[in-house]
mmCIF file of C-alpha atoms (C1' of nucleotides) in Angstrom:
data_model
loop_
_atom_site.group_PDB
_atom_site.id
_atom_site.type_symbol
_atom_site.label_atom_id
_atom_site.label_comp_id
_atom_site.label_asym_id
_atom_site.label_seq_id
_atom_site.Cartn_x
_atom_site.Cartn_y
_atom_site.Cartn_z
ATOM 1 C CA MET A 1 100.424 32.035 155.145
ATOM 2 C CA SER A 2 97.225 31.197 156.957
ATOM 3 C CA LYS A 3 95.645 27.883 156.305
ATOM 4 C CA ASP A 4 92.562 29.476 154.805
ATOM 5 C CA THR A 5 94.443 31.061 151.974
ATOM 6 C CA LEU A 6 96.633 28.128 151.038
ATOM 7 C CA PRO A 7 96.349 27.213 147.380
ATOM 8 C CA GLY A 8 94.969 23.841 146.347
ATOM 9 C CA LEU A 9 97.282 21.176 145.074
ATOM 10 C CA THR A 10 96.353 22.244 141.596
ATOM 11 C CA LEU A 11 99.307 24.589 141.826
ATOM 12 C CA CYS A 12 101.882 21.835 141.860
ATOM 13 C CA ASN A 13 102.831 20.752 138.380
ATOM 14 C CA ASN A 14 103.861 17.352 139.587
ATOM 15 C CA ALA A 15 100.746 16.754 141.683
ATOM 16 C CA ALA A 16 98.503 17.829 138.819
ATOM 17 C CA LEU A 17 100.342 15.471 136.518
ATOM 18 C CA ARG A 18 100.012 12.499 138.841
ATOM 19 C CA ARG A 19 96.385 13.216 139.481
ATOM 20 C CA ALA A 20 95.619 13.308 135.782
ATOM 21 C CA ALA A 21 97.708 10.197 135.279
ATOM 22 C CA ARG A 22 95.689 8.307 137.868
ATOM 23 C CA LYS A 23 92.459 9.408 136.243
ATOM 24 C CA LEU A 24 93.494 8.549 132.738
ATOM 25 C CA GLY A 25 95.209 5.362 133.821
ATOM 26 C CA GLN A 26 92.039 4.145 135.471
ATOM 27 C CA PHE A 27 90.106 4.828 132.295
ATOM 28 C CA TYR A 28 92.535 3.150 129.922
ATOM 29 C CA ASP A 29 92.987 0.216 132.293
ATOM 30 C CA ASP A 30 89.242 -0.214 132.480
ATOM 31 C CA VAL A 31 88.870 -0.371 128.744
ATOM 32 C CA MET A 32 91.826 -2.728 128.363
ATOM 33 C CA ALA A 33 90.757 -5.011 131.174
ATOM 34 C CA PRO A 34 89.174 -7.624 128.875
ATOM 35 C CA SER A 35 92.621 -8.307 127.422
ATOM 36 C CA GLY A 36 94.062 -8.995 130.839
ATOM 37 C CA LEU A 37 96.740 -6.361 130.249
ATOM 38 C CA LYS A 38 97.159 -3.066 132.005
ATOM 39 C CA ALA A 39 97.655 -0.030 129.825
ATOM 40 C CA THR A 40 101.258 0.127 130.981
ATOM 41 C CA GLN A 41 101.847 -3.420 129.850
ATOM 42 C CA GLN A 42 100.261 -2.798 126.488
ATOM 43 C CA GLY A 43 102.477 0.242 126.100
ATOM 44 C CA LEU A 44 105.523 -1.769 126.986
ATOM 45 C CA LEU A 45 104.667 -4.576 124.575
ATOM 46 C CA TYR A 46 104.108 -1.988 121.890
ATOM 47 C CA GLN A 47 107.415 -0.309 122.595
ATOM 48 C CA ILE A 48 109.165 -3.663 122.306
ATOM 49 C CA HIS A 49 107.269 -4.404 119.129
ATOM 50 C CA ILE A 50 108.237 -1.232 117.315
ATOM 51 C CA GLY A 51 111.841 -1.617 118.354
ATOM 52 C CA ASP A 52 114.185 -3.962 116.615
ATOM 53 C CA GLU A 53 114.781 -6.415 119.433
ATOM 54 C CA PRO A 54 115.657 -3.451 121.609
ATOM 55 C CA ALA A 55 118.107 -3.654 124.481
ATOM 56 C CA MET A 56 116.646 -3.140 127.934
ATOM 57 C CA GLY A 57 118.556 0.073 128.334
ATOM 58 C CA ALA A 58 117.138 1.414 125.091
ATOM 59 C CA ILE A 59 113.583 0.648 126.155
ATOM 60 C CA ALA A 60 114.129 2.215 129.540
ATOM 61 C CA ALA A 61 115.536 5.337 127.902
ATOM 62 C CA SER A 62 112.581 5.636 125.511
ATOM 63 C CA LEU A 63 110.131 5.337 128.341
ATOM 64 C CA ILE A 64 112.174 7.507 130.696
ATOM 65 C CA MET A 65 112.025 4.657 133.110
ATOM 66 C CA ASP A 66 114.579 3.355 135.535
ATOM 67 C CA LEU A 67 116.347 0.312 134.135
ATOM 68 C CA SER A 68 115.605 -1.778 137.177
ATOM 69 C CA ALA A 69 111.974 -0.696 137.115
ATOM 70 C CA LEU A 70 111.789 -1.930 133.551
ATOM 71 C CA GLY A 71 113.253 -5.233 134.646
ATOM 72 C CA HIS A 72 110.582 -5.606 137.298
ATOM 73 C CA THR A 73 107.773 -4.604 134.957
ATOM 74 C CA LEU A 74 108.961 -7.082 132.386
ATOM 75 C CA LYS A 75 108.786 -10.026 134.746
ATOM 76 C CA PRO A 76 105.060 -10.700 134.653
ATOM 77 C CA LEU A 77 105.134 -10.410 130.864
ATOM 78 C CA ILE A 78 107.928 -12.951 130.646
ATOM 79 C CA ARG A 79 106.201 -15.198 133.163
ATOM 80 C CA ASP A 80 103.031 -15.097 131.044
ATOM 81 C CA GLY A 81 104.989 -15.901 127.902
ATOM 82 C CA TYR A 82 104.425 -12.657 126.025
ATOM 83 C CA VAL A 83 108.043 -11.596 125.957
ATOM 84 C CA GLU A 84 111.435 -13.242 125.874
ATOM 85 C CA THR A 85 114.963 -11.996 126.307
ATOM 86 C CA PHE A 86 118.344 -13.032 124.967
ATOM 87 C CA ALA A 87 121.892 -11.835 125.304
ATOM 88 C CA ASP A 88 123.328 -9.774 122.491
ATOM 89 C CA PRO A 89 125.952 -12.004 120.864
ATOM 90 C CA ALA A 90 128.249 -9.064 120.192
ATOM 91 C CA ASP A 91 128.124 -7.706 123.728
ATOM 92 C CA ARG A 92 127.011 -10.107 126.349
ATOM 93 C CA ARG A 93 126.268 -7.394 128.847
ATOM 94 C CA ILE A 94 123.349 -6.372 126.683
ATOM 95 C CA LYS A 95 120.049 -8.158 127.058
ATOM 96 C CA ARG A 96 117.673 -7.775 124.150
ATOM 97 C CA VAL A 97 113.925 -8.185 124.308
ATOM 98 C CA ARG A 98 111.327 -9.361 121.810
ATOM 99 C CA LEU A 99 107.721 -10.456 121.702
ATOM 100 C CA THR A 100 106.877 -14.124 121.466
ATOM 101 C CA PRO A 101 104.251 -15.162 118.899
ATOM 102 C CA LYS A 102 101.821 -15.367 121.791
ATOM 103 C CA GLY A 103 102.847 -11.861 122.814
ATOM 104 C CA LEU A 104 102.223 -10.559 119.330
ATOM 105 C CA VAL A 105 98.722 -12.014 119.318
ATOM 106 C CA LYS A 106 98.044 -10.501 122.729
ATOM 107 C CA LEU A 107 99.345 -7.132 121.586
ATOM 108 C CA ASP A 108 96.994 -7.206 118.592
ATOM 109 C CA GLU A 109 94.116 -7.941 120.895
ATOM 110 C CA ALA A 110 95.157 -5.183 123.297
ATOM 111 C CA MET A 111 95.645 -2.632 120.517
ATOM 112 C CA LYS A 112 92.028 -3.009 119.479
ATOM 113 C CA LEU A 113 90.945 -2.103 122.983
ATOM 114 C CA TRP A 114 93.517 0.666 123.130
ATOM 115 C CA GLN A 115 91.995 2.220 120.027
ATOM 116 C CA ILE A 116 88.623 2.242 121.697
ATOM 117 C CA ALA A 117 90.013 3.984 124.769
ATOM 118 C CA GLN A 118 92.038 6.404 122.695
ATOM 119 C CA GLN A 119 89.058 7.233 120.511
ATOM 120 C CA ARG A 120 86.773 7.737 123.451
ATOM 121 C CA PHE A 121 89.296 9.991 125.121
ATOM 122 C CA GLU A 122 89.607 12.106 122.036
ATOM 123 C CA ASP A 123 85.851 12.272 121.666
ATOM 124 C CA VAL A 124 85.455 13.482 125.217
ATOM 125 C CA ALA A 125 88.489 15.737 125.444
ATOM 126 C CA GLY A 126 88.574 16.947 121.867
ATOM 127 C CA LYS A 127 91.033 15.848 119.245
ATOM 128 C CA ASP A 128 92.869 19.157 119.092
ATOM 129 C CA LYS A 129 93.158 19.436 122.807
ATOM 130 C CA ALA A 130 94.464 15.876 123.056
ATOM 131 C CA GLU A 131 97.070 16.584 120.434
ATOM 132 C CA ARG A 132 98.226 19.739 122.162
ATOM 133 C CA LEU A 133 98.305 17.939 125.452
ATOM 134 C CA ARG A 134 100.523 15.172 124.101
ATOM 135 C CA ALA A 135 102.827 17.764 122.598
ATOM 136 C CA ALA A 136 103.096 19.528 125.943
ATOM 137 C CA LEU A 137 103.780 16.255 127.722
ATOM 138 C CA ASP A 138 106.461 15.342 125.229
ATOM 139 C CA GLU A 139 108.069 18.694 125.815
ATOM 140 C CA ILE A 140 108.175 18.036 129.521
ATOM 141 C CA ALA A 141 109.677 14.648 128.908
ATOM 142 C CA ALA A 142 112.383 16.334 126.863
ATOM 143 C CA LEU A 143 113.235 19.055 129.355
ATOM 144 C CA ASP A 144 116.625 19.257 130.971
ATOM 145 C CA PHE A 145 116.449 20.282 134.602
ATOM 146 C CA ASP A 146 120.162 20.087 135.264
ATOM 147 C CA LEU A 147 121.643 23.223 136.657
ATOM 148 C CA PRO A 148 124.246 24.616 134.304
ATOM 149 C CA PRO A 149 127.746 23.733 135.466
ATOM 150 C CA ALA A 150 129.140 26.368 137.805
ATOM 151 C CA SER A 151 132.115 26.873 135.491
ATOM 152 C CA MET B 1 100.238 -1.613 109.112
ATOM 153 C CA SER B 2 103.853 -2.504 108.590
ATOM 154 C CA LYS B 3 106.178 -2.304 111.482
ATOM 155 C CA ASP B 4 108.200 0.444 109.856
ATOM 156 C CA THR B 5 105.302 2.830 109.727
ATOM 157 C CA LEU B 6 103.947 2.235 113.210
ATOM 158 C CA PRO B 7 103.640 5.433 115.182
ATOM 159 C CA GLY B 8 105.720 5.947 118.309
ATOM 160 C CA LEU B 9 104.123 5.743 121.696
ATOM 161 C CA THR B 10 103.843 9.490 121.647
ATOM 162 C CA LEU B 11 100.443 8.936 120.107
ATOM 163 C CA CYS B 12 98.963 7.400 123.209
ATOM 164 C CA ASN B 13 97.621 10.027 125.565
ATOM 165 C CA ASN B 14 98.011 7.751 128.520
ATOM 166 C CA ALA B 15 101.550 6.666 127.673
ATOM 167 C CA ALA B 16 102.616 10.259 127.107
ATOM 168 C CA LEU B 17 101.126 11.205 130.433
ATOM 169 C CA ARG B 18 102.896 8.456 132.334
ATOM 170 C CA ARG B 19 106.163 9.181 130.636
ATOM 171 C CA ALA B 20 105.993 12.837 131.575
ATOM 172 C CA ALA B 21 104.920 11.865 135.084
ATOM 173 C CA ARG B 22 107.978 9.673 135.492
ATOM 174 C CA LYS B 23 110.225 12.442 134.272
ATOM 175 C CA LEU B 24 108.740 15.121 136.444
ATOM 176 C CA GLY B 25 108.412 12.793 139.397
ATOM 177 C CA GLN B 26 112.094 11.982 139.253
ATOM 178 C CA PHE B 27 112.929 15.665 139.206
ATOM 179 C CA TYR B 28 110.670 16.664 142.082
ATOM 180 C CA ASP B 29 111.734 13.625 144.096
ATOM 181 C CA ASP B 30 115.346 14.519 143.548
ATOM 182 C CA VAL B 31 114.895 18.035 144.829
ATOM 183 C CA MET B 32 112.826 16.874 147.801
ATOM 184 C CA ALA B 33 115.171 14.061 148.729
ATOM 185 C CA PRO B 34 116.933 16.016 151.504
ATOM 186 C CA SER B 35 113.641 16.095 153.415
ATOM 187 C CA GLY B 36 113.315 12.335 153.257
ATOM 188 C CA LEU B 37 109.890 12.693 151.658
ATOM 189 C CA LYS B 38 108.866 11.767 148.158
ATOM 190 C CA ALA B 39 106.941 14.361 146.200
ATOM 191 C CA THR B 40 103.839 12.201 146.520
ATOM 192 C CA GLN B 41 104.164 12.183 150.284
ATOM 193 C CA GLN B 42 104.654 15.910 150.455
ATOM 194 C CA GLY B 43 101.569 16.299 148.285
ATOM 195 C CA LEU B 44 99.591 14.041 150.558
ATOM 196 C CA LEU B 45 100.719 15.839 153.726
ATOM 197 C CA TYR B 46 99.784 19.110 152.086
ATOM 198 C CA GLN B 47 96.377 17.833 151.108
ATOM 199 C CA ILE B 48 95.773 16.713 154.679
ATOM 200 C CA HIS B 49 97.015 20.047 155.955
ATOM 201 C CA ILE B 50 94.694 22.177 153.871
ATOM 202 C CA GLY B 51 91.731 19.976 154.713
ATOM 203 C CA ASP B 52 89.914 20.266 158.006
ATOM 204 C CA GLU B 53 90.805 16.888 159.463
ATOM 205 C CA PRO B 54 89.559 15.359 156.233
ATOM 206 C CA ALA B 55 88.045 11.903 156.050
ATOM 207 C CA MET B 56 90.009 9.334 154.114
ATOM 208 C CA GLY B 57 87.333 9.162 151.490
ATOM 209 C CA ALA B 58 87.445 12.910 150.995
ATOM 210 C CA ILE B 59 91.208 12.869 150.515
ATOM 211 C CA ALA B 60 90.993 9.985 148.093
ATOM 212 C CA ALA B 61 88.338 11.806 146.099
ATOM 213 C CA SER B 62 90.396 15.006 145.902
ATOM 214 C CA LEU B 63 93.411 13.119 144.684
ATOM 215 C CA ILE B 64 91.380 10.847 142.387
ATOM 216 C CA MET B 65 92.985 7.986 144.186
ATOM 217 C CA ASP B 66 91.597 4.639 145.202
ATOM 218 C CA LEU B 67 90.630 4.630 148.858
ATOM 219 C CA SER B 68 92.666 1.553 149.601
ATOM 220 C CA ALA B 69 95.641 3.024 147.779
ATOM 221 C CA LEU B 70 95.389 6.034 150.030
ATOM 222 C CA GLY B 71 95.352 3.756 153.040
ATOM 223 C CA HIS B 72 98.544 2.072 151.862
ATOM 224 C CA THR B 73 100.245 5.361 151.083
ATOM 225 C CA LEU B 74 99.342 6.725 154.478
ATOM 226 C CA LYS B 75 100.979 3.881 156.353
ATOM 227 C CA PRO B 76 104.605 4.972 156.127
ATOM 228 C CA LEU B 77 103.575 8.496 157.117
ATOM 229 C CA ILE B 78 101.763 7.185 160.186
ATOM 230 C CA ARG B 79 104.645 4.869 160.998
ATOM 231 C CA ASP B 80 107.038 7.820 160.863
ATOM 232 C CA GLY B 81 104.775 9.877 163.085
ATOM 233 C CA TYR B 82 103.823 12.585 160.596
ATOM 234 C CA VAL B 83 100.146 11.776 160.491
ATOM 235 C CA GLU B 84 97.536 10.373 162.839
ATOM 236 C CA THR B 85 93.990 9.165 162.356
ATOM 237 C CA PHE B 86 90.930 9.075 164.542
ATOM 238 C CA ALA B 87 87.362 7.936 164.171
ATOM 239 C CA ASP B 88 84.726 10.567 163.557
ATOM 240 C CA PRO B 89 82.668 10.670 166.761
ATOM 241 C CA ALA B 90 79.466 11.257 164.850
ATOM 242 C CA ASP B 91 79.966 8.374 162.424
ATOM 243 C CA ARG B 92 82.404 5.762 163.493
ATOM 244 C CA ARG B 93 82.774 4.397 160.011
ATOM 245 C CA ILE B 94 84.589 7.557 159.073
ATOM 246 C CA LYS B 95 88.275 7.835 159.789
ATOM 247 C CA ARG B 96 89.678 11.325 159.833
ATOM 248 C CA VAL B 97 93.284 12.264 159.263
ATOM 249 C CA ARG B 98 95.458 15.083 160.557
ATOM 250 C CA LEU B 99 99.101 16.049 160.758
ATOM 251 C CA THR B 100 100.984 15.616 164.001
ATOM 252 C CA PRO B 101 103.142 18.539 165.171
ATOM 253 C CA LYS B 102 106.099 16.598 163.840
ATOM 254 C CA GLY B 103 104.289 16.213 160.529
ATOM 255 C CA LEU B 104 103.642 19.927 160.354
ATOM 256 C CA VAL B 105 107.326 20.670 160.860
ATOM 257 C CA LYS B 106 108.269 18.134 158.207
ATOM 258 C CA LEU B 107 105.742 19.598 155.803
ATOM 259 C CA ASP B 108 107.227 23.056 156.301
ATOM 260 C CA GLU B 109 110.641 21.678 155.538
ATOM 261 C CA ALA B 110 109.377 19.844 152.471
ATOM 262 C CA MET B 111 107.475 22.854 151.156
ATOM 263 C CA LYS B 112 110.679 24.851 151.005
ATOM 264 C CA LEU B 113 112.205 22.220 148.778
ATOM 265 C CA TRP B 114 109.004 21.960 146.804
ATOM 266 C CA GLN B 115 109.195 25.659 146.034
ATOM 267 C CA ILE B 116 112.675 25.193 144.676
ATOM 268 C CA ALA B 117 111.549 22.386 142.409
ATOM 269 C CA GLN B 118 108.445 24.230 141.335
ATOM 270 C CA GLN B 119 110.428 27.387 140.607
ATOM 271 C CA ARG B 120 113.058 25.529 138.656
ATOM 272 C CA PHE B 121 110.413 23.759 136.620
ATOM 273 C CA GLU B 122 108.748 27.018 135.762
ATOM 274 C CA ASP B 123 112.069 28.580 134.860
ATOM 275 C CA VAL B 124 112.876 25.758 132.492
ATOM 276 C CA ALA B 125 109.425 25.146 131.059
ATOM 277 C CA GLY B 126 108.143 28.696 131.144
ATOM 278 C CA LYS B 127 105.610 30.042 133.584
ATOM 279 C CA ASP B 128 102.852 30.433 131.046
ATOM 280 C CA LYS B 129 103.341 27.003 129.647
ATOM 281 C CA ALA B 130 103.320 25.487 133.107
ATOM 282 C CA GLU B 131 100.098 27.243 133.930
ATOM 283 C CA ARG B 132 98.442 26.095 130.750
ATOM 284 C CA LEU B 133 99.686 22.596 131.332
ATOM 285 C CA ARG B 134 98.202 22.449 134.815
ATOM 286 C CA ALA B 135 94.926 23.755 133.469
ATOM 287 C CA ALA B 136 94.888 21.037 130.825
ATOM 288 C CA LEU B 137 95.699 18.374 133.392
ATOM 289 C CA ASP B 138 92.937 19.583 135.673
ATOM 290 C CA GLU B 139 90.543 19.386 132.777
ATOM 291 C CA ILE B 140 91.511 15.792 132.188
ATOM 292 C CA ALA B 141 91.053 15.028 135.845
ATOM 293 C CA ALA B 142 87.561 16.465 135.586
ATOM 294 C CA LEU B 143 86.499 14.591 132.467
ATOM 295 C CA ASP B 144 83.704 12.077 132.540
ATOM 296 C CA PHE B 145 84.354 9.068 130.372
ATOM 297 C CA ASP B 146 81.167 7.239 131.192
ATOM 298 C CA LEU B 147 79.135 6.275 128.207
ATOM 299 C CA PRO B 148 75.724 7.914 128.363
ATOM 300 C CA PRO B 149 73.088 5.435 129.558
ATOM 301 C CA ALA B 150 71.496 3.599 126.666
ATOM 302 C CA SER B 151 68.056 4.797 127.757
ATOM 303 C "C1'" DG C 1 63.469 -2.735 167.142
ATOM 304 C "C1'" DC C 2 64.806 -5.741 162.949
ATOM 305 C "C1'" DG C 3 66.362 -6.735 158.940
ATOM 306 C "C1'" DT C 4 68.557 -4.953 154.579
ATOM 307 C "C1'" DG C 5 71.076 -2.376 151.817
ATOM 308 C "C1'" DA C 6 74.376 1.483 151.361
ATOM 309 C "C1'" DT C 7 78.722 3.604 153.069
ATOM 310 C "C1'" DG C 8 83.634 3.872 154.690
ATOM 311 C "C1'" DG C 9 87.707 1.382 155.508
ATOM 312 C "C1'" DT C 10 91.015 -2.709 155.893
ATOM 313 C "C1'" DG C 11 93.916 -6.504 154.230
ATOM 314 C "C1'" DG C 12 95.698 -9.342 150.816
ATOM 315 C "C1'" DC C 13 97.546 -9.682 146.402
ATOM 316 C "C1'" DA C 14 99.506 -7.770 142.108
ATOM 317 C "C1'" DT C 15 101.631 -4.447 139.209
ATOM 318 C "C1'" DA C 16 104.402 0.149 138.661
ATOM 319 C "C1'" DT C 17 108.564 2.573 139.834
ATOM 320 C "C1'" DG C 18 112.775 3.980 141.992
ATOM 321 C "C1'" DC C 19 117.251 3.650 144.573
ATOM 322 C "C1'" DC C 20 121.225 1.178 145.962
ATOM 323 C "C1'" DA C 21 124.682 -2.328 146.190
ATOM 324 C "C1'" DC C 22 126.630 -5.723 143.493
ATOM 325 C "C1'" DT C 23 128.140 -8.627 139.374
ATOM 326 C "C1'" DA C 24 129.576 -9.459 134.697
ATOM 327 C "C1'" DA C 25 131.482 -7.819 130.609
ATOM 328 C "C1'" DA C 26 133.715 -4.553 127.634
ATOM 329 C "C1'" DT C 27 137.066 -0.594 127.158
ATOM 330 C "C1'" DG C 28 141.133 1.822 127.577
ATOM 331 C "C1'" DA C 29 145.315 3.288 129.534
ATOM 332 C "C1'" DA C 30 149.842 1.861 131.293
ATOM 333 C "C1'" DT D 1 148.687 -8.192 129.083
ATOM 334 C "C1'" DT D 2 146.729 -6.081 133.314
ATOM 335 C "C1'" DC D 3 144.087 -3.408 135.971
ATOM 336 C "C1'" DA D 4 141.016 0.588 136.666
ATOM 337 C "C1'" DT D 5 136.867 2.446 134.760
ATOM 338 C "C1'" DT D 6 132.655 2.410 132.544
ATOM 339 C "C1'" DT D 7 128.494 0.117 131.003
ATOM 340 C "C1'" DA D 8 124.312 -3.053 131.368
ATOM 341 C "C1'" DG D 9 121.547 -5.620 134.265
ATOM 342 C "C1'" DT D 10 119.983 -8.043 138.658
ATOM 343 C "C1'" DG D 11 118.063 -8.469 143.303
ATOM 344 C "C1'" DG D 12 116.502 -6.568 147.433
ATOM 345 C "C1'" DC D 13 113.850 -3.201 149.609
ATOM 346 C "C1'" DA D 14 110.468 0.584 149.720
ATOM 347 C "C1'" DT D 15 106.785 3.402 148.109
ATOM 348 C "C1'" DA D 16 102.662 4.147 144.727
ATOM 349 C "C1'" DT D 17 98.333 2.396 143.095
ATOM 350 C "C1'" DG D 18 94.528 -0.583 142.097
ATOM 351 C "C1'" DC D 19 91.086 -4.412 142.588
ATOM 352 C "C1'" DC D 20 88.497 -7.501 145.329
ATOM 353 C "C1'" DA D 21 86.592 -9.749 149.291
ATOM 354 C "C1'" DC D 22 85.298 -8.705 153.723
ATOM 355 C "C1'" DC D 23 83.919 -6.223 158.154
ATOM 356 C "C1'" DA D 24 81.809 -2.566 160.865
ATOM 357 C "C1'" DT D 25 78.438 1.060 160.891
ATOM 358 C "C1'" DC D 26 74.795 3.694 159.702
ATOM 359 C "C1'" DA D 27 70.237 4.822 157.425
ATOM 360 C "C1'" DC D 28 65.634 3.289 156.358
ATOM 361 C "C1'" DG D 29 61.457 0.974 155.705
ATOM 362 C "C1'" DC D 30 58.229 -1.840 158.164
#
DNA sequence: GCGTGATGGTGGCATATGCCACTAAATGAA
DNA sequence: TTCATTTAGTGGCATATGCCACCATCACGC
């Protein structure tokens, strides 16, 4: 294939996804900046909030995130006093996570900004299109790429 | 809004996008692992390859990536001898980037793996759906979220 | 030719994510 | 009970990304 006829990176599903994620991330982060939280942090606080003192593994699974990555991401939030952890009394391997009162206040503040970003996105992209997009993304998240066992 | 009725994070366009990006990134990275490149690196090498000794700023713009982020990402590729940079003779502020012969060989190797990942994704997700997804993602990447000037 | 401001990159710092090796704790089989 | 196995997290290391302050260059008006 000659260089002149090579397709753009738009052809790669993964590259297109990352590119869009950078774009959208920059926008959401911008809008959320006044809260001092990144959009990822707001999402994480929210995920913790809607869970019932979720275990780290459960959060990681929901977010399709590596467990250790979650641990790292949690650190600044713990350092800043938004989140605290405690061992599950029934199984001391399990570490559960919850918001502190300060974290709850911060989440409220961040959610107001999130709504602005979300609204603006839907205004610009179209509500229907946004909904279909989220559905498509959720489908991807649910896919199973494992090759069937060679049995 | 009571905690019980709070919507899942599926409602946030940005969160859904990142979640899907993690999922797909893990899959592509997995398949590309034998080459020693991450999918992001393969994408970057490819972008450099299809450009005509592109300037850093031009690459960053294509990928909707921060210029400094691009600089960071490029470092391991330069260190490993896949990429080299040189100042534009006509404007010494501009730094251009190109693949080394070694980088070209590595890109070839990585592209073969990429095709496997891409093919498998399209088999699992459906070719039409993948195409529509990429189109939607490109649209997002092209959106303009700026508020119109208050003039 | 001399500022002066715009342009293109770098470096430092911080978060986002992932993999791997390792530890602690629970589970289950012998 | 005892020991091998599995499960849940941690810490270290590496890449991915972004923001900001700063430096070098260029373009322009005078």
